[in-house]
Coordinates of C-alpha atoms in Angstrom, one line a residue:
X250 CA -11.8 14.2 13.6
X251 CA -11.5 16.8 10.9
X252 CA -9.8 20.1 11.4
X253 CA -10.2 23.0 9.0
X254 CA -6.6 24.1 9.8
X255 CA -5.3 21.1 7.7
X256 CA -6.8 22.7 4.6
X257 CA -4.3 25.5 5.1
X258 CA -1.5 22.9 5.1
X259 CA -2.9 21.4 2.0
X260 CA -2.8 24.7 0.2
X261 CA 0.8 25.2 1.4
X262 CA 1.8 21.9 0.1
X263 CA 0.3 22.8 -3.3
X264 CA 2.4 25.9 -3.3
X265 CA 5.5 23.8 -2.7
X266 CA 5.0 21.6 -5.7
X267 CA 8.2 23.1 -7.2
X268 CA 10.1 21.4 -4.4
X269 CA 10.0 18.2 -6.5
X270 CA 12.6 18.5 -9.3
X271 CA 13.8 16.3 -12.0
X272 CA 17.3 17.5 -11.3
X273 CA 19.7 15.2 -9.3
X274 CA 19.3 15.8 -5.6
X275 CA 21.9 17.9 -3.8
X276 CA 22.2 15.5 -0.9
X277 CA 24.4 17.8 1.2
X278 CA 21.8 20.5 0.9
X279 CA 19.0 18.1 1.8
X280 CA 21.0 17.0 4.9
X281 CA 21.4 20.6 5.9
X282 CA 17.7 21.2 5.7
X283 CA 17.1 18.3 8.0
X284 CA 19.8 19.5 10.4
X285 CA 18.2 23.0 10.4
X286 CA 14.8 21.4 11.3
X287 CA 16.3 20.4 14.7
X288 CA 17.6 23.8 15.5
X289 CA 15.8 26.5 17.5
X290 CA 13.1 26.2 20.1
X291 CA 11.2 23.4 18.5
X292 CA 11.5 20.7 15.8
X293 CA 10.1 21.6 12.4
X294 CA 8.2 18.4 11.8
X295 CA 6.7 19.5 8.5
X296 CA 10.0 20.3 7.0
X297 CA 11.3 16.8 7.9
X298 CA 8.4 15.0 6.4
X299 CA 8.5 17.2 3.3
X300 CA 12.1 16.3 2.7
X301 CA 11.7 12.6 3.3
X302 CA 8.5 12.4 1.3
X303 CA 10.1 14.0 -1.8
X304 CA 12.3 11.0 -2.3
X305 CA 11.9 7.3 -3.0
X306 CA 12.7 4.8 -0.2
X307 CA 16.0 3.9 -1.9
X308 CA 16.9 7.6 -2.0
X309 CA 16.1 8.0 1.7
X310 CA 18.7 5.3 2.3
X311 CA 21.2 7.5 0.5
X312 CA 20.2 10.5 2.5
X313 CA 20.7 8.6 5.8
X314 CA 24.2 7.8 4.7
X315 CA 25.0 11.4 3.6
X316 CA 23.7 12.7 6.9
X317 CA 25.9 10.3 8.8
X318 CA 29.0 11.4 6.8
X319 CA 28.2 15.1 7.1
X320 CA 27.3 15.3 10.8
X321 CA 28.6 12.0 12.3
X322 CA 25.2 11.2 13.6
X323 CA 22.6 8.5 12.9
X324 CA 19.7 10.4 11.5
X325 CA 17.2 7.7 12.5
X326 CA 18.4 7.9 16.1
X327 CA 18.2 11.7 16.0
X328 CA 14.7 11.6 14.8
X329 CA 13.8 9.2 17.6
X330 CA 14.9 11.8 20.2
X331 CA 13.5 14.9 18.3
X332 CA 10.0 13.6 17.3
X333 CA 7.1 12.0 19.0
X334 CA 3.4 11.3 18.4
X335 CA 2.1 11.5 14.8
X336 CA 5.3 12.9 13.4
X337 CA 7.4 10.0 14.8
X338 CA 4.9 7.4 13.4
X339 CA 4.9 9.0 10.0
X340 CA 8.7 9.4 9.8
X341 CA 9.2 5.8 10.9
X342 CA 6.9 4.6 8.1
X343 CA 8.9 6.6 5.6
X344 CA 12.3 5.3 6.8
X345 CA 11.4 1.6 6.9
X346 CA 12.2 -0.4 3.8
X347 CA 9.0 -1.5 2.1
X348 CA 9.6 -5.1 3.2
X349 CA 10.2 -4.2 6.8
X350 CA 7.3 -1.8 6.9
X351 CA 5.0 -4.6 5.8
X352 CA 6.4 -7.0 8.3
X353 CA 6.2 -4.5 11.1
X354 CA 2.6 -3.6 10.1
X355 CA 1.6 -7.2 10.1
X356 CA 3.0 -7.8 13.6
X357 CA 1.3 -4.7 15.0
X358 CA -2.0 -5.8 13.3
X359 CA -1.8 -9.2 14.9
X360 CA -1.1 -7.8 18.3
X361 CA -4.1 -5.4 18.1
X362 CA -6.2 -8.2 16.5
X363 CA -6.7 -6.0 13.4
X364 CA -7.2 -8.9 11.0
X365 CA -8.6 -6.7 8.3
X366 CA -5.2 -5.1 8.0
X367 CA -3.5 -8.5 8.0
X368 CA -5.7 -9.7 5.1
X369 CA -5.3 -6.4 3.2
X370 CA -1.5 -6.5 3.3
X371 CA -1.3 -10.1 2.2
X372 CA -3.8 -10.1 -0.6
X373 CA -2.5 -6.8 -2.0
X374 CA 1.2 -7.8 -2.0
X375 CA 3.1 -9.0 -5.0
X376 CA 4.2 -12.7 -4.9
X377 CA 7.9 -11.8 -4.7
X378 CA 7.2 -9.4 -1.9
X379 CA 5.3 -12.2 0.0
X380 CA 8.2 -14.6 -0.3
X381 CA 10.6 -12.0 1.2
X382 CA 8.0 -11.0 3.8
X383 CA 7.7 -14.6 5.0
X384 CA 11.5 -14.9 5.4
X385 CA 11.8 -11.6 7.2
X386 CA 8.9 -12.3 9.5
X387 CA 10.5 -15.5 10.7
X388 CA 13.9 -13.8 11.1
X389 CA 12.5 -10.9 13.1
X390 CA 10.0 -12.7 15.3
X391 CA 11.2 -16.3 15.3
X392 CA 7.9 -17.6 14.1
X393 CA 6.3 -18.2 10.7
X394 CA 3.8 -15.9 9.3
X395 CA 1.5 -18.9 8.9
X396 CA 1.7 -19.4 12.7
X397 CA 0.2 -16.0 13.3
X398 CA -2.3 -16.3 10.4
X399 CA -3.8 -19.2 12.4
X400 CA -5.2 -16.5 14.8
X401 CA -7.6 -15.2 12.2
X402 CA -11.0 -16.1 13.7
X403 CA -12.8 -16.6 10.4
X404 CA -11.8 -20.0 9.2
X405 CA -12.8 -19.3 5.6
X406 CA -10.8 -16.1 5.5
X407 CA -7.9 -17.8 7.1
X408 CA -7.9 -20.5 4.4
X409 CA -8.1 -17.9 1.6
X410 CA -5.2 -15.8 2.9
X411 CA -3.0 -18.8 3.7
X412 CA -3.6 -20.3 0.3
X413 CA -2.6 -17.0 -1.4
X414 CA 0.4 -16.6 0.8
X415 CA 1.9 -19.9 -0.5
X416 CA 1.3 -19.5 -4.2
X417 CA 4.6 -19.6 -6.2
X418 CA 4.3 -17.3 -9.2
X419 CA 8.1 -17.1 -9.8
X420 CA 7.9 -18.8 -13.1
X421 CA 4.8 -17.0 -14.3
X422 CA 4.8 -15.4 -17.7
X423 CA 4.2 -11.7 -17.8
X424 CA 2.4 -11.8 -21.2
X425 CA -1.2 -13.1 -21.2
X426 CA -2.3 -16.0 -23.3
X427 CA -5.7 -15.1 -24.6
X428 CA -6.7 -18.6 -25.7
X429 CA -5.7 -20.1 -22.4
X430 CA -7.6 -17.3 -20.6
X431 CA -10.8 -18.2 -22.6
X432 CA -10.5 -21.9 -21.8
X433 CA -9.9 -21.1 -18.1
X434 CA -12.9 -18.7 -18.1
X435 CA -15.2 -21.5 -19.3
X436 CA -13.8 -23.8 -16.6
X437 CA -14.4 -21.2 -14.0
X438 CA -18.0 -20.8 -15.0
X439 CA -18.6 -24.6 -14.8
X440 CA -16.5 -25.2 -11.7
X441 CA -17.3 -22.0 -9.7
X442 CA -14.1 -22.1 -7.7
X443 CA -12.7 -18.6 -7.8
X444 CA -10.0 -19.3 -5.2
X445 CA -8.6 -22.1 -7.3
X446 CA -8.2 -19.6 -10.2
X447 CA -6.6 -17.0 -7.9
X448 CA -4.1 -19.5 -6.6
X449 CA -2.9 -20.7 -10.0
X450 CA 0.8 -20.2 -10.7
X451 CA 0.1 -17.5 -13.4
X452 CA 0.8 -13.8 -13.5
X453 CA -1.6 -11.0 -12.8
X454 CA -1.9 -10.3 -16.5
X455 CA -3.1 -13.8 -17.2
X456 CA -5.6 -13.6 -14.3
X457 CA -6.9 -10.3 -15.6
X458 CA -7.3 -11.7 -19.1
X459 CA -9.2 -14.7 -17.7
X460 CA -11.6 -12.5 -15.8
X461 CA -12.1 -10.3 -18.8
X462 CA -12.9 -13.3 -20.9
X463 CA -15.3 -14.6 -18.3
X464 CA -17.2 -11.3 -18.4
X465 CA -17.2 -11.3 -22.2
X466 CA -18.5 -14.8 -22.5
X467 CA -21.1 -14.9 -19.6
X468 CA -22.0 -11.3 -18.9
X469 CA -22.0 -12.1 -15.2
X470 CA -20.7 -9.6 -12.6
X471 CA -17.9 -11.4 -10.8
X472 CA -19.2 -10.2 -7.4
X473 CA -22.6 -11.7 -8.1
X474 CA -20.9 -14.9 -9.3
X475 CA -19.0 -15.2 -6.0
X476 CA -22.2 -14.7 -4.0
X477 CA -24.0 -17.4 -6.0
X478 CA -21.1 -19.9 -6.1
X479 CA -19.5 -19.4 -2.7
X480 CA -22.7 -19.2 -0.6
X481 CA -21.1 -21.8 1.7
X482 CA -18.4 -19.3 2.8
X483 CA -18.8 -16.6 5.4
X484 CA -19.7 -13.1 4.2
X485 CA -16.3 -11.9 5.2
X486 CA -14.7 -14.6 3.1
X487 CA -16.9 -13.7 0.1
X488 CA -15.9 -10.1 0.5
X489 CA -12.3 -11.1 0.6
X490 CA -12.5 -13.0 -2.6
X491 CA -14.2 -9.9 -4.2
X492 CA -11.3 -7.8 -3.0
X493 CA -8.8 -10.3 -4.5
X494 CA -10.5 -10.0 -7.8
X495 CA -10.6 -6.2 -7.7
X496 CA -6.9 -6.2 -6.9
X497 CA -6.3 -8.3 -10.1
X498 CA -8.5 -6.0 -12.2
X499 CA -7.8 -2.6 -10.8
X500 CA -5.5 -2.2 -7.7
X501 CA -6.0 1.6 -7.4
X502 CA -9.7 1.2 -7.2
X503 CA -9.3 -1.3 -4.3
X504 CA -7.1 1.1 -2.4
X505 CA -9.4 4.0 -3.1
X506 CA -12.2 2.1 -1.5
X507 CA -10.1 1.1 1.5
X508 CA -9.0 4.7 2.0
X509 CA -12.6 5.9 2.1
X510 CA -13.1 4.0 5.4
X511 CA -9.6 4.2 6.8
X512 CA -8.4 5.9 10.0
X513 CA -5.1 7.8 10.1
X514 CA -2.9 4.7 10.7
X515 CA -4.4 2.7 7.9
X516 CA -4.3 5.7 5.6
X517 CA -0.7 6.2 6.4
X518 CA 0.1 2.5 5.7
X519 CA -1.6 2.5 2.3
X520 CA -0.2 5.8 1.2
X521 CA 3.4 4.9 2.1
X522 CA 3.2 1.4 0.7
X523 CA 1.7 2.6 -2.6
X524 CA 3.7 5.8 -2.8
X525 CA 6.1 4.4 -5.5
X526 CA 3.5 2.3 -7.2
X527 CA 0.2 3.8 -8.0
X528 CA -0.7 6.6 -5.5
X529 CA -1.4 8.9 -8.4
X530 CA -4.0 6.5 -9.9
X531 CA -5.5 5.9 -6.4
X532 CA -6.1 9.6 -6.1
X533 CA -7.8 9.6 -9.5
X534 CA -9.9 6.6 -8.7
X535 CA -11.0 8.1 -5.4
X536 CA -12.2 11.2 -7.2
X537 CA -14.0 9.1 -9.8
X538 CA -15.8 6.9 -7.2
X539 CA -16.7 9.5 -4.6
X540 CA -16.7 12.8 -6.4
X541 CA -14.5 14.3 -3.8
X542 CA -10.8 14.8 -3.4
X543 CA -8.8 12.4 -1.3
X544 CA -7.2 15.4 0.5
X545 CA -10.7 16.3 1.9
X546 CA -11.3 12.8 3.1
X547 CA -8.0 12.7 4.9
X548 CA -8.9 16.0 6.5
X549 CA -12.2 14.6 7.7
X550 CA -11.2 11.1 8.8
X551 CA -7.8 11.8 10.4
X552 CA -6.8 13.8 13.4
X553 CA -5.2 17.1 12.7
X554 CA -1.6 16.0 13.7
X555 CA -1.8 13.2 11.2
X556 CA -3.9 14.9 8.5
X557 CA -1.4 17.7 7.9
X558 CA 1.5 15.3 7.4
X559 CA -0.5 12.8 5.3
X560 CA -1.6 15.6 3.0
X561 CA 2.1 16.5 2.5
X562 CA 2.9 12.9 1.5
X563 CA -0.1 12.8 -0.9
X564 CA 0.9 16.0 -2.6
X565 CA 4.5 15.0 -3.0
X566 CA 4.1 11.3 -3.8
X567 CA 0.7 11.5 -5.6
X568 CA 2.0 13.2 -8.7
X569 CA 2.2 11.4 -11.9
X570 CA 6.0 11.4 -12.2
X571 CA 6.4 10.2 -8.6
X572 CA 4.0 7.2 -8.2
X573 CA 2.8 6.2 -11.7
X574 CA 5.8 4.2 -12.8
X575 CA 3.8 1.0 -13.0
X576 CA 0.3 -0.3 -12.4

C-alpha cells in the first residue's frame, strides 16, 4: 500500500545527506542523539533509524558499547521497550550481525514456509558466509540447516540449494584463468550440466570468466541454454539456476529484480544485507531496468510505516561511498 506521505520523508532524507561525514564519528554525541530520541511524549523512531543506518554494522557494535558506558543501559534492551511494529523490526535488522541476521531470516522463512526467501539467502551468500551460517544455525536451533532444507517441497530446487550449500571454495583462486575458462565453457556446451559448473570449487571470477567464454564461443543466451538442457527439471528449479547464473554475472541486477516484486519485509532484508556491499549499484541497476527510482517502488509496495524507514536506509546506505566498496 503506497502512501504519498512517504515522499515527504524521502525529500527530508535527501536534505539530510550532510549527516553522513567522512570525519571520525563522535560516539558520545551519537549516543546522546539516541538518548534524546527516547525523551518527551513519544519516541522519535526516525532519528533512531537515521543514526543507526549511517554506520556500518561493526560501527553499530561500537555505538552499543559507548551507550552502555555513557548511560549504564543496554541500548538493545531499551529499544525493545521503546519501539514496536515496523520501527522495531527495522531496528532489529540493523542491530543483528550479518551472520545472525541471515540465520534468523532463514528460521523465520522456514516457519512461514517462505521457501523463496530461503533459496534467495543461500544462493546469494558468499561461500565463507555459508560456512559460518551453517555453524550458527546449528548452535542457535540445535538442528542442521540441511535438516530444514529438506522441507523445500520442490525436489529439484532442494537439490540445487543443498548442493550449493556444501561447496567448499575456501581454496579457490580469486584471479580467473582465461584458458581454463574456455575449456570449461566447451565442456559445459557439450555436457549441459550448469549445476555441476556452479558447484565447482572455483571462485566467482572464474565462474564469470567461464560464462563469458561460453557466450563468446556459442552466442547462446544462458537462460535459453538452461531451458533447453534442463527441461527435465521443474520450472522453479530452472528459474533458480538462472538466478544463480545472474548472481555470478551481476549480483546488483539480481537484487534489483527481486526488489521489484518484494514486500516490505523482503525489501528490508535485502537492503540491510546488501547495505555494505552493493546497495548503490542495486539502486543504479533498478533505474536502468525499470526506468524508475527504487525510492518510488518502496513507496508503492510497502506500507507507510515501513516505507518511510526503508527510504531513510536507502538514502544513507545507498550512496557510493557507503555501499560500493566491492562488487
